[in-house]
PDB file of C-alpha atoms in Angstrom:
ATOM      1  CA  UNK A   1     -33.631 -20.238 -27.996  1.00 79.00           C
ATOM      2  CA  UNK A   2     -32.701 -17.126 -30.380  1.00 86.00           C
ATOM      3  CA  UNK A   3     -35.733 -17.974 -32.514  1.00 89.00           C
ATOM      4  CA  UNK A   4     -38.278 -18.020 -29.526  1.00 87.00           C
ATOM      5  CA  UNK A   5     -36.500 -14.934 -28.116  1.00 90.00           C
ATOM      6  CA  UNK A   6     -37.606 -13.395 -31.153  1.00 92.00           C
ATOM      7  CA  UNK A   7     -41.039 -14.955 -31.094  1.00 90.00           C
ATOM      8  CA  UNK A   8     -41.756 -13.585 -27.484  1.00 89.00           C
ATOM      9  CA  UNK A   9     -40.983  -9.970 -29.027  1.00 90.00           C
ATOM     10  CA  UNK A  10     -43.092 -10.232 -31.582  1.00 91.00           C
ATOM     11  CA  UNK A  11     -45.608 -11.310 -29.090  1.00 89.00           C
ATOM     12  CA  UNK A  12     -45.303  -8.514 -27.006  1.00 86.00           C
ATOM     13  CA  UNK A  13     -45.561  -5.872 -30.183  1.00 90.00           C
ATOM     14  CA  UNK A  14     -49.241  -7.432 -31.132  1.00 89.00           C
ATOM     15  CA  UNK A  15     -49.946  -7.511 -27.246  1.00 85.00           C
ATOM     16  CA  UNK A  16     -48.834  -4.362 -26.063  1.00 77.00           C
ATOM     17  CA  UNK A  17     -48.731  -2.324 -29.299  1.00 77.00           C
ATOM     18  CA  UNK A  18     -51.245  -3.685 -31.640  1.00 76.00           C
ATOM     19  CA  UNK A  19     -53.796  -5.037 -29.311  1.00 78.00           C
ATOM     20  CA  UNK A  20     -53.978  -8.119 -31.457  1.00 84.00           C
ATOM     21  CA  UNK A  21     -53.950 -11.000 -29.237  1.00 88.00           C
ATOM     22  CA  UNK A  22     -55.028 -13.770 -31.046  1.00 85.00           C
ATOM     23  CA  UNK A  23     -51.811 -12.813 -32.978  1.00 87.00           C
ATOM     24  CA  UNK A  24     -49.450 -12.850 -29.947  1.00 88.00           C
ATOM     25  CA  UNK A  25     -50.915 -16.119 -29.356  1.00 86.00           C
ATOM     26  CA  UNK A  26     -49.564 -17.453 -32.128  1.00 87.00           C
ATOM     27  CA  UNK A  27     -46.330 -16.176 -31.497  1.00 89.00           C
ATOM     28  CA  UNK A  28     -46.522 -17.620 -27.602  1.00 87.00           C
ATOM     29  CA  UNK A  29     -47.663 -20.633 -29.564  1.00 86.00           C
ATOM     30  CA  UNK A  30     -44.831 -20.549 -32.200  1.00 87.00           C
ATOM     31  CA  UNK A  31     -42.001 -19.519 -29.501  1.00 88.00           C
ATOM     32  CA  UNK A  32     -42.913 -22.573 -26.790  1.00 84.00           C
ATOM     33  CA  UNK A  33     -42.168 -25.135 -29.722  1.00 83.00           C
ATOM     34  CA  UNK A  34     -38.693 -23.467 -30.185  1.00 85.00           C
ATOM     35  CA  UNK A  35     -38.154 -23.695 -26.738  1.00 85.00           C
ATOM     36  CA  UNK A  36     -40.157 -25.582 -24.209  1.00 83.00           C
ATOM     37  CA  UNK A  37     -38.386 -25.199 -21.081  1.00 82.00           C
ATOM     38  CA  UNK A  38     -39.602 -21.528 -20.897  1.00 84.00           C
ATOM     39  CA  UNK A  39     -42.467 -21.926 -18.284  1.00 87.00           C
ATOM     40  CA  UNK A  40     -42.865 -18.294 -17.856  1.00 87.00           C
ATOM     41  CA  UNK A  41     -43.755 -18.185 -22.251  1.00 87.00           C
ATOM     42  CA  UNK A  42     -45.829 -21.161 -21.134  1.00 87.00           C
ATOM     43  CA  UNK A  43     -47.664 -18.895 -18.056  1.00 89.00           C
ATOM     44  CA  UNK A  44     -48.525 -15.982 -20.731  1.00 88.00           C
ATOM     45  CA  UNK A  45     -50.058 -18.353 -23.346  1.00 88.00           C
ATOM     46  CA  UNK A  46     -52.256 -19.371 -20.729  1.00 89.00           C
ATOM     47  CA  UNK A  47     -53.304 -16.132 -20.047  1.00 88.00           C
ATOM     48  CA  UNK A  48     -53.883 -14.903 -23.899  1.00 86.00           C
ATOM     49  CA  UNK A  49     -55.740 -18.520 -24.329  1.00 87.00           C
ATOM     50  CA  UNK A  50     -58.253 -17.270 -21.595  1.00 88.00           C
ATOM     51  CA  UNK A  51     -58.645 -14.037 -23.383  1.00 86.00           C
ATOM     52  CA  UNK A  52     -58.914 -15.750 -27.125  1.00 84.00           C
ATOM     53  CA  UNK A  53     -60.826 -18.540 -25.775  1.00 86.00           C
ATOM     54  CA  UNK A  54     -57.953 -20.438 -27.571  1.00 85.00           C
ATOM     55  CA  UNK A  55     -57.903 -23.335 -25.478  1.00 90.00           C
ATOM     56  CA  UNK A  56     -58.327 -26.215 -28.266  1.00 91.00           C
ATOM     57  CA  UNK A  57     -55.547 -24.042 -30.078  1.00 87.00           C
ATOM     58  CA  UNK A  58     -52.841 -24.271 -27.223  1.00 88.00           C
ATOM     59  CA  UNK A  59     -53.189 -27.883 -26.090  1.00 92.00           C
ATOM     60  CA  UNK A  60     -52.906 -29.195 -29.477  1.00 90.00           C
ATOM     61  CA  UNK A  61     -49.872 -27.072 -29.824  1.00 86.00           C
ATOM     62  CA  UNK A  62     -48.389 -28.138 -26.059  1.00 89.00           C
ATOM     63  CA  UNK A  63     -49.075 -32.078 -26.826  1.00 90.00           C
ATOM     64  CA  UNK A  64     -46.931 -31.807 -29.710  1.00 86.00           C
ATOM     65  CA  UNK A  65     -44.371 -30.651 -27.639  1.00 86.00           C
ATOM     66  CA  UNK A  66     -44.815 -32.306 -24.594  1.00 89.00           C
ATOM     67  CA  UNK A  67     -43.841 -35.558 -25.325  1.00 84.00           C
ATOM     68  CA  UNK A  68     -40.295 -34.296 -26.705  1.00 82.00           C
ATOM     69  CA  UNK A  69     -38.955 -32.718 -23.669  1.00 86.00           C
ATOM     70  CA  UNK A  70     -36.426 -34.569 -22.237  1.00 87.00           C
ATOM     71  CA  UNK A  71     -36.244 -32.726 -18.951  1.00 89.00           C
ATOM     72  CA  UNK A  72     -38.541 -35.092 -16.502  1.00 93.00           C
ATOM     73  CA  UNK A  73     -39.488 -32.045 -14.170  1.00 92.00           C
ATOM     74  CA  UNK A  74     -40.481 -29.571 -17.205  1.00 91.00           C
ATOM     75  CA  UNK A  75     -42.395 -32.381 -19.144  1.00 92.00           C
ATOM     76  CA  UNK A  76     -44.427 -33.269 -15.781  1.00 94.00           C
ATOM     77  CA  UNK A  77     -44.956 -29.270 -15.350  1.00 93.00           C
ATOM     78  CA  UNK A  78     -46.329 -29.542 -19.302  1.00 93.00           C
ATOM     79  CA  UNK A  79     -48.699 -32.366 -18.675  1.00 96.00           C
ATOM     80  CA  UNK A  80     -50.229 -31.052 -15.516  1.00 96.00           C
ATOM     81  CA  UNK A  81     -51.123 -28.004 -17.481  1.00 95.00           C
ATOM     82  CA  UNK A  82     -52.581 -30.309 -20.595  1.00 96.00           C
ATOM     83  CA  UNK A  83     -54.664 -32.198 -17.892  1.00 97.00           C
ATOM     84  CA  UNK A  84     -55.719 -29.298 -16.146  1.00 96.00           C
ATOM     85  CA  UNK A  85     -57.097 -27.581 -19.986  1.00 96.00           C
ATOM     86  CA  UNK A  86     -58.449 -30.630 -21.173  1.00 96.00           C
ATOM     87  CA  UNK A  87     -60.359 -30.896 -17.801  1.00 96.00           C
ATOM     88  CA  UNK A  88     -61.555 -27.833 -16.947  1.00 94.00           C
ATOM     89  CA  UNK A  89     -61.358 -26.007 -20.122  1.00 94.00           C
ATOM     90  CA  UNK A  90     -62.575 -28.677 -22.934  1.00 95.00           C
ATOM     91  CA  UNK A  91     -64.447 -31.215 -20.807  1.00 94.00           C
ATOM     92  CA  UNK A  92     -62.461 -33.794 -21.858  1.00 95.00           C
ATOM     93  CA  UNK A  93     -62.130 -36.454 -19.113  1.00 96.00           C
ATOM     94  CA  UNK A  94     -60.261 -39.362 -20.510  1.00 96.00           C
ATOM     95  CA  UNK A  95     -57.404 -36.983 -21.914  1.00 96.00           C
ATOM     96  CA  UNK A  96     -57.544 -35.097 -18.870  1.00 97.00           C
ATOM     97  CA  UNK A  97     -56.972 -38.761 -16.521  1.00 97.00           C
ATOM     98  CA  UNK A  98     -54.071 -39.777 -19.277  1.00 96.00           C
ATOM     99  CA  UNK A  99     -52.111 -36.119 -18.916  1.00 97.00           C
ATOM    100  CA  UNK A 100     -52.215 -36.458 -14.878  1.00 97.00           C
ATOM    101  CA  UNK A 101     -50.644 -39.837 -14.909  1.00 96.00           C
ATOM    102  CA  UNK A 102     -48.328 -39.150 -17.470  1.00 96.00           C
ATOM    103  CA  UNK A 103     -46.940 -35.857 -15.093  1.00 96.00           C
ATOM    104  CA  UNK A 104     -46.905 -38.592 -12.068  1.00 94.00           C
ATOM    105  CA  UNK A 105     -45.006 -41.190 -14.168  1.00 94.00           C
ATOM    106  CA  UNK A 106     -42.168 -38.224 -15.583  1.00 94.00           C
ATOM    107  CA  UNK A 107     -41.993 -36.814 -11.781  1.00 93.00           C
ATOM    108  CA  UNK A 108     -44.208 -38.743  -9.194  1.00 91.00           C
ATOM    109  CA  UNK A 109     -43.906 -35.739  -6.446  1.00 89.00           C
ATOM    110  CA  UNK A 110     -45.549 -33.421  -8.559  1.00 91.00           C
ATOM    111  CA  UNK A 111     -48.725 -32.554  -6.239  1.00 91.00           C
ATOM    112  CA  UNK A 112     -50.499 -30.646  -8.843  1.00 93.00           C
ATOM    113  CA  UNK A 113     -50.998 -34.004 -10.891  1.00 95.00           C
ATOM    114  CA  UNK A 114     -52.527 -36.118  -7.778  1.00 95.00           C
ATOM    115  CA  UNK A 115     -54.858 -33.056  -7.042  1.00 94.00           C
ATOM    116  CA  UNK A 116     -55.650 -33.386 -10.844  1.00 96.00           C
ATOM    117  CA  UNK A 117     -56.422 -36.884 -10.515  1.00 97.00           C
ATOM    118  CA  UNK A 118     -57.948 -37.082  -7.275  1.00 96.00           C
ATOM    119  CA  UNK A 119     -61.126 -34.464  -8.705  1.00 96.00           C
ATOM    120  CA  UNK A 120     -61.454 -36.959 -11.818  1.00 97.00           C
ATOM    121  CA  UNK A 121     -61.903 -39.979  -9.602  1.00 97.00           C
ATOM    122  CA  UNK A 122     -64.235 -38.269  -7.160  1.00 95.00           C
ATOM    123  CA  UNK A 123     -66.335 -37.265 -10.412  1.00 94.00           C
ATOM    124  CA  UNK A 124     -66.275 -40.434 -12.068  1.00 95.00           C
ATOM    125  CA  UNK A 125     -66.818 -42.241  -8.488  1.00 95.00           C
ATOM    126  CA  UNK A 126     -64.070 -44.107  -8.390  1.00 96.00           C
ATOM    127  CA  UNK A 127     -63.519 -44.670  -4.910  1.00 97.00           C
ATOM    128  CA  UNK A 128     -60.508 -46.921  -4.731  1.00 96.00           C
ATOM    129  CA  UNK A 129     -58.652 -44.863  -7.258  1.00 96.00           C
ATOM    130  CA  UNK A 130     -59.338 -41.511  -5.179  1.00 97.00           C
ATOM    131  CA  UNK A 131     -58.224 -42.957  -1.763  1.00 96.00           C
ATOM    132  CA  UNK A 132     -55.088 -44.156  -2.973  1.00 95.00           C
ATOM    133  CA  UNK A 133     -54.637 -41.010  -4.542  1.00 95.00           C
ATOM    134  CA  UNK A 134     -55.700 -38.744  -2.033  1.00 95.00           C
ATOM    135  CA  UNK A 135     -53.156 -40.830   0.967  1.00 94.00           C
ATOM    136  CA  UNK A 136     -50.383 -39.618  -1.910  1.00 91.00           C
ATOM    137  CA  UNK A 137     -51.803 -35.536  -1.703  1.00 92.00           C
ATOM    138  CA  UNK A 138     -51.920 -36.257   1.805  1.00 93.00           C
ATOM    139  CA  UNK A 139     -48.184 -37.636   2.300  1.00 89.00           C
ATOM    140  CA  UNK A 140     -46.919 -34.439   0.632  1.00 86.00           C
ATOM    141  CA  UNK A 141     -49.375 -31.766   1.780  1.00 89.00           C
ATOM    142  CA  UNK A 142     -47.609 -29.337   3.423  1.00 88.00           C
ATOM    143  CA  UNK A 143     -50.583 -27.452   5.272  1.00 92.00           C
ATOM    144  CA  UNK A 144     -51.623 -28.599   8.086  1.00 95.00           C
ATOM    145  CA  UNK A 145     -55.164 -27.238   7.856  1.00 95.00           C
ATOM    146  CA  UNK A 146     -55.527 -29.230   4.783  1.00 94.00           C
ATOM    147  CA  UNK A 147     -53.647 -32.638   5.546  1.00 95.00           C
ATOM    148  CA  UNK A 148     -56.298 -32.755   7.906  1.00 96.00           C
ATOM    149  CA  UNK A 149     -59.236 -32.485   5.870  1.00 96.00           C
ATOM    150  CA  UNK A 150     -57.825 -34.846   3.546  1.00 96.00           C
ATOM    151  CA  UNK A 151     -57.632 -37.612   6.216  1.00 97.00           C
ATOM    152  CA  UNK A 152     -61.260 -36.609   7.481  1.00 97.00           C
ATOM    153  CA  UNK A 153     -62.159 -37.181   3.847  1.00 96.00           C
ATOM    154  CA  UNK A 154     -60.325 -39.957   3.251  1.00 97.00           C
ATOM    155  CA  UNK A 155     -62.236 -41.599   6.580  1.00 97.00           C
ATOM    156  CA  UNK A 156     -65.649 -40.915   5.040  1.00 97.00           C
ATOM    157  CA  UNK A 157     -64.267 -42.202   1.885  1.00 97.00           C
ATOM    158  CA  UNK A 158     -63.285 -45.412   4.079  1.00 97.00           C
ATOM    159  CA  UNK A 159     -66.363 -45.678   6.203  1.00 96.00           C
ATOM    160  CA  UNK A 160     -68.833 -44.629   3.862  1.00 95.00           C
ATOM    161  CA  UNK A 161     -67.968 -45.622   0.132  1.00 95.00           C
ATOM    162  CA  UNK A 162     -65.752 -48.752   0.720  1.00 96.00           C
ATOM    163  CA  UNK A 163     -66.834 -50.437   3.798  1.00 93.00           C
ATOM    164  CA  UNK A 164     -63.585 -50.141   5.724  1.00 95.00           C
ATOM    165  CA  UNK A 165     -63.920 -49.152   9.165  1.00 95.00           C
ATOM    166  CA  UNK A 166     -60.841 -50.025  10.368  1.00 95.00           C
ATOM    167  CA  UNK A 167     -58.880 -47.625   7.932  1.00 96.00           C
ATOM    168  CA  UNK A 168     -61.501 -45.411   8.299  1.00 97.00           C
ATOM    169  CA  UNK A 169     -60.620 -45.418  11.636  1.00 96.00           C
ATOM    170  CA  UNK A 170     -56.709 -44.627  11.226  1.00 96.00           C
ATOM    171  CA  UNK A 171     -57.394 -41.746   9.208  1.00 97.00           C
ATOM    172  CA  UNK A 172     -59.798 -40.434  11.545  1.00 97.00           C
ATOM    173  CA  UNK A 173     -57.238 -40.674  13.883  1.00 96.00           C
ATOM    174  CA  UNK A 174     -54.547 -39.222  11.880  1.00 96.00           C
ATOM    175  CA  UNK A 175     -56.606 -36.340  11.903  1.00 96.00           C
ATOM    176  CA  UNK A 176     -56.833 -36.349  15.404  1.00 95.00           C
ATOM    177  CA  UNK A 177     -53.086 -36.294  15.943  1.00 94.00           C
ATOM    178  CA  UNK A 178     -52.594 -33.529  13.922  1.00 95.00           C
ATOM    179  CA  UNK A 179     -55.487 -31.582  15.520  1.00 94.00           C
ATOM    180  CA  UNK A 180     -56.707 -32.703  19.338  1.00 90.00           C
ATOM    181  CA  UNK A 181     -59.448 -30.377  18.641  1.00 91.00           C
ATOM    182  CA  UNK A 182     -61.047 -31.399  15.649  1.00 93.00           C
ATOM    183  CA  UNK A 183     -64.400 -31.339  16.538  1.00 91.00           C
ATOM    184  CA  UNK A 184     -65.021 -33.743  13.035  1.00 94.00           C
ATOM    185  CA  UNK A 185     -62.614 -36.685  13.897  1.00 95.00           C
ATOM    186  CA  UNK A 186     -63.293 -37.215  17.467  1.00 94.00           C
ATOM    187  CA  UNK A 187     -66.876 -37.201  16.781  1.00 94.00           C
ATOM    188  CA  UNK A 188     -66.217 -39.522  13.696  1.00 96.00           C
ATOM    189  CA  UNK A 189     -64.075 -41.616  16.416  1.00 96.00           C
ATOM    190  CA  UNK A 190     -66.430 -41.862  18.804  1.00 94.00           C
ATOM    191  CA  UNK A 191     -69.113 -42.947  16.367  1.00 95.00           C
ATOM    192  CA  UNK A 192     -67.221 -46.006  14.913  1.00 96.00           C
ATOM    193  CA  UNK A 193     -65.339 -47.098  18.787  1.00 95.00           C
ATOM    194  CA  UNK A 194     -68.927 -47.316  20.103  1.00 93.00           C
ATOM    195  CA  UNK A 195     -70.446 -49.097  17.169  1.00 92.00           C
ATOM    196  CA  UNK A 196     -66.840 -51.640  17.442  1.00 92.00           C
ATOM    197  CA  UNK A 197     -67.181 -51.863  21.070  1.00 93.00           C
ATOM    198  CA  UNK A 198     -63.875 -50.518  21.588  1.00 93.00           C
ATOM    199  CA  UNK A 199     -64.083 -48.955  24.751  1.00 94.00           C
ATOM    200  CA  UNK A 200     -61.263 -48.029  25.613  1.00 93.00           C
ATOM    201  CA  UNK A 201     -60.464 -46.293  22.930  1.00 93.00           C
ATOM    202  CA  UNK A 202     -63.798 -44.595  22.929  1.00 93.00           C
ATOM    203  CA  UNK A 203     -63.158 -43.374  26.985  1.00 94.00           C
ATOM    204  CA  UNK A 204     -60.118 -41.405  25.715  1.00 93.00           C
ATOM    205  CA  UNK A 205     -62.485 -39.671  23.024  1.00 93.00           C
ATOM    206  CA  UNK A 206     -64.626 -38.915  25.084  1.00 93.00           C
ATOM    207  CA  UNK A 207     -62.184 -37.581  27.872  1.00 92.00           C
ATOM    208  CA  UNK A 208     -61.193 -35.178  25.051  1.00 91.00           C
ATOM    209  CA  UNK A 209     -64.455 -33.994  24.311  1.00 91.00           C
ATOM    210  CA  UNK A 210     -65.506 -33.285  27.831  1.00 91.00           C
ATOM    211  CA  UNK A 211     -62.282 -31.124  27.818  1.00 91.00           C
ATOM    212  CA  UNK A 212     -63.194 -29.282  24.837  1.00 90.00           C
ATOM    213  CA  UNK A 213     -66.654 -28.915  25.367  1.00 90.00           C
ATOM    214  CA  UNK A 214     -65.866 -27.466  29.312  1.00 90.00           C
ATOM    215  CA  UNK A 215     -63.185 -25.153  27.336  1.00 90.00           C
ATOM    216  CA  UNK A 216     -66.141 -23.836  25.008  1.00 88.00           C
ATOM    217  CA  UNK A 217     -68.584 -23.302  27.960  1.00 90.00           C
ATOM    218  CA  UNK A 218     -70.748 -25.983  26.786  1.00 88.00           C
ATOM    219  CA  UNK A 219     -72.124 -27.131  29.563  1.00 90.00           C
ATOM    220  CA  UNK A 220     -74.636 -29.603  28.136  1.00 91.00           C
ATOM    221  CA  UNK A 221     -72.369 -31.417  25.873  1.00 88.00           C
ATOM    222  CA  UNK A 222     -69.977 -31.963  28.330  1.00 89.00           C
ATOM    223  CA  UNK A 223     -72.871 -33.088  31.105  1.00 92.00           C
ATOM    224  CA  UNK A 224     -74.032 -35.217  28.104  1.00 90.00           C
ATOM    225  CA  UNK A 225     -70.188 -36.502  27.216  1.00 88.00           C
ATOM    226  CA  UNK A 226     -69.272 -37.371  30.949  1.00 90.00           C
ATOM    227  CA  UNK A 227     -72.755 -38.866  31.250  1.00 92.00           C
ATOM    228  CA  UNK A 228     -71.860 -41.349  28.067  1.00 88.00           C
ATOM    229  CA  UNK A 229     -67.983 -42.086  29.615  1.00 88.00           C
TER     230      UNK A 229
END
């Protein structure tokens, strides 16, 4: 810890004083290896990486270290960052997919990593991988706004890419629940209780709508809604 105290200063004199920042980087570089667990060194290497264009530089540099640190929540924080650079800094896919899972397998609540992995699947069209994924983003979302559209996704993921209405349908609904005026699941409901012939189900969707659609002054849809229940 000394050494990389030491490191970081000499960082900040080519940064702040010198205005030689592919110098500093090295330093950053030099002081993470000494010590690891210093996210914040970790934060500003980042930052002189986007400036240097040292990308290629710092994750050869963070592997190395990676794998060493004992602490399970640092070392997950380490490989989220090493799957985010070799995604969306070096386009490189297959290194990316084997950082995220490594983060998920040294601390499996890290959401950063399922996000991570969730973007690779939906590139690569993997559409079993993503939904399983995406119900673990979803589990420990804590925004509502976006738990939701993660179930609406995950029922067009269901309904559209893997032929499963029925789950399609509980997602739709989870959405539902969380929001009784999602305009995007109840429609998505209705659509898949008519085409099941689940009637009842599809009367108490459509009760909704009328609701929402007399709430909104839209008179049509709700002639059209109470016309169809």
């Amino acid at each position: 810890p000394g050494r990389a105290a030491l490191l970081r200063q000499v960082a900040d004199v080519y940064e702040s004083r010198e205005g030689d920042l592919p110098r500093a980087f090295t330093a950053l570089s030099a002081a993470l290896r000494e010590d690891p667990a210093d996210l914040a060194t970790l934060d500003r290497a980042e930052k002189l990486a986007e400036a240097t264009d040292g990308f290629a530089e710092l994750v050869a540099d963070v592997a190395a270290v990676a794998g060493d640190i004992e602490d399970k929540e640092i070392a997950a924080q380490y490989w989220v960052r090493l799957g985010k650079w070799y995604h969306k800094k070096l386009d490189h896919h297959d290194y990316a997919l084997a950082s995220y899972r490594e983060a998920v397998k040294q601390d499996p609540t890290v959401i950063e990593a399922h996000r991570g992995l969730a973007a690779l699947y939906r590139h690569a069209q993997k559409w079993s991988e993503l939904a399983e994924t995406l119900l673990l983003v979803a589990e420990h979302e804590l925004d509502v706004a976006q738990k939701i559209d993660l179930h609406i996704e995950l029922g067009d993921l269901y309904e559209n890419s893997l032929a499963s209405t029925a789950r399609a349908m509980e997602s739709y609904q989870r959405a539902a629940d969380l929001d009784g005026t999602n305009q995007d699941a109840l429609a998505a409901l209705e659509r898949l209780y008519r085409k099941g012939e689940r009637w009842s189900k599809l009367a108490t969707v459509l009760e909704r709508r009328v609701a929402l659609f007399e709430a909104k002054g839209d008179a049509a849809r709700a002639t059209q809604s109470r016309h169809d229940l």
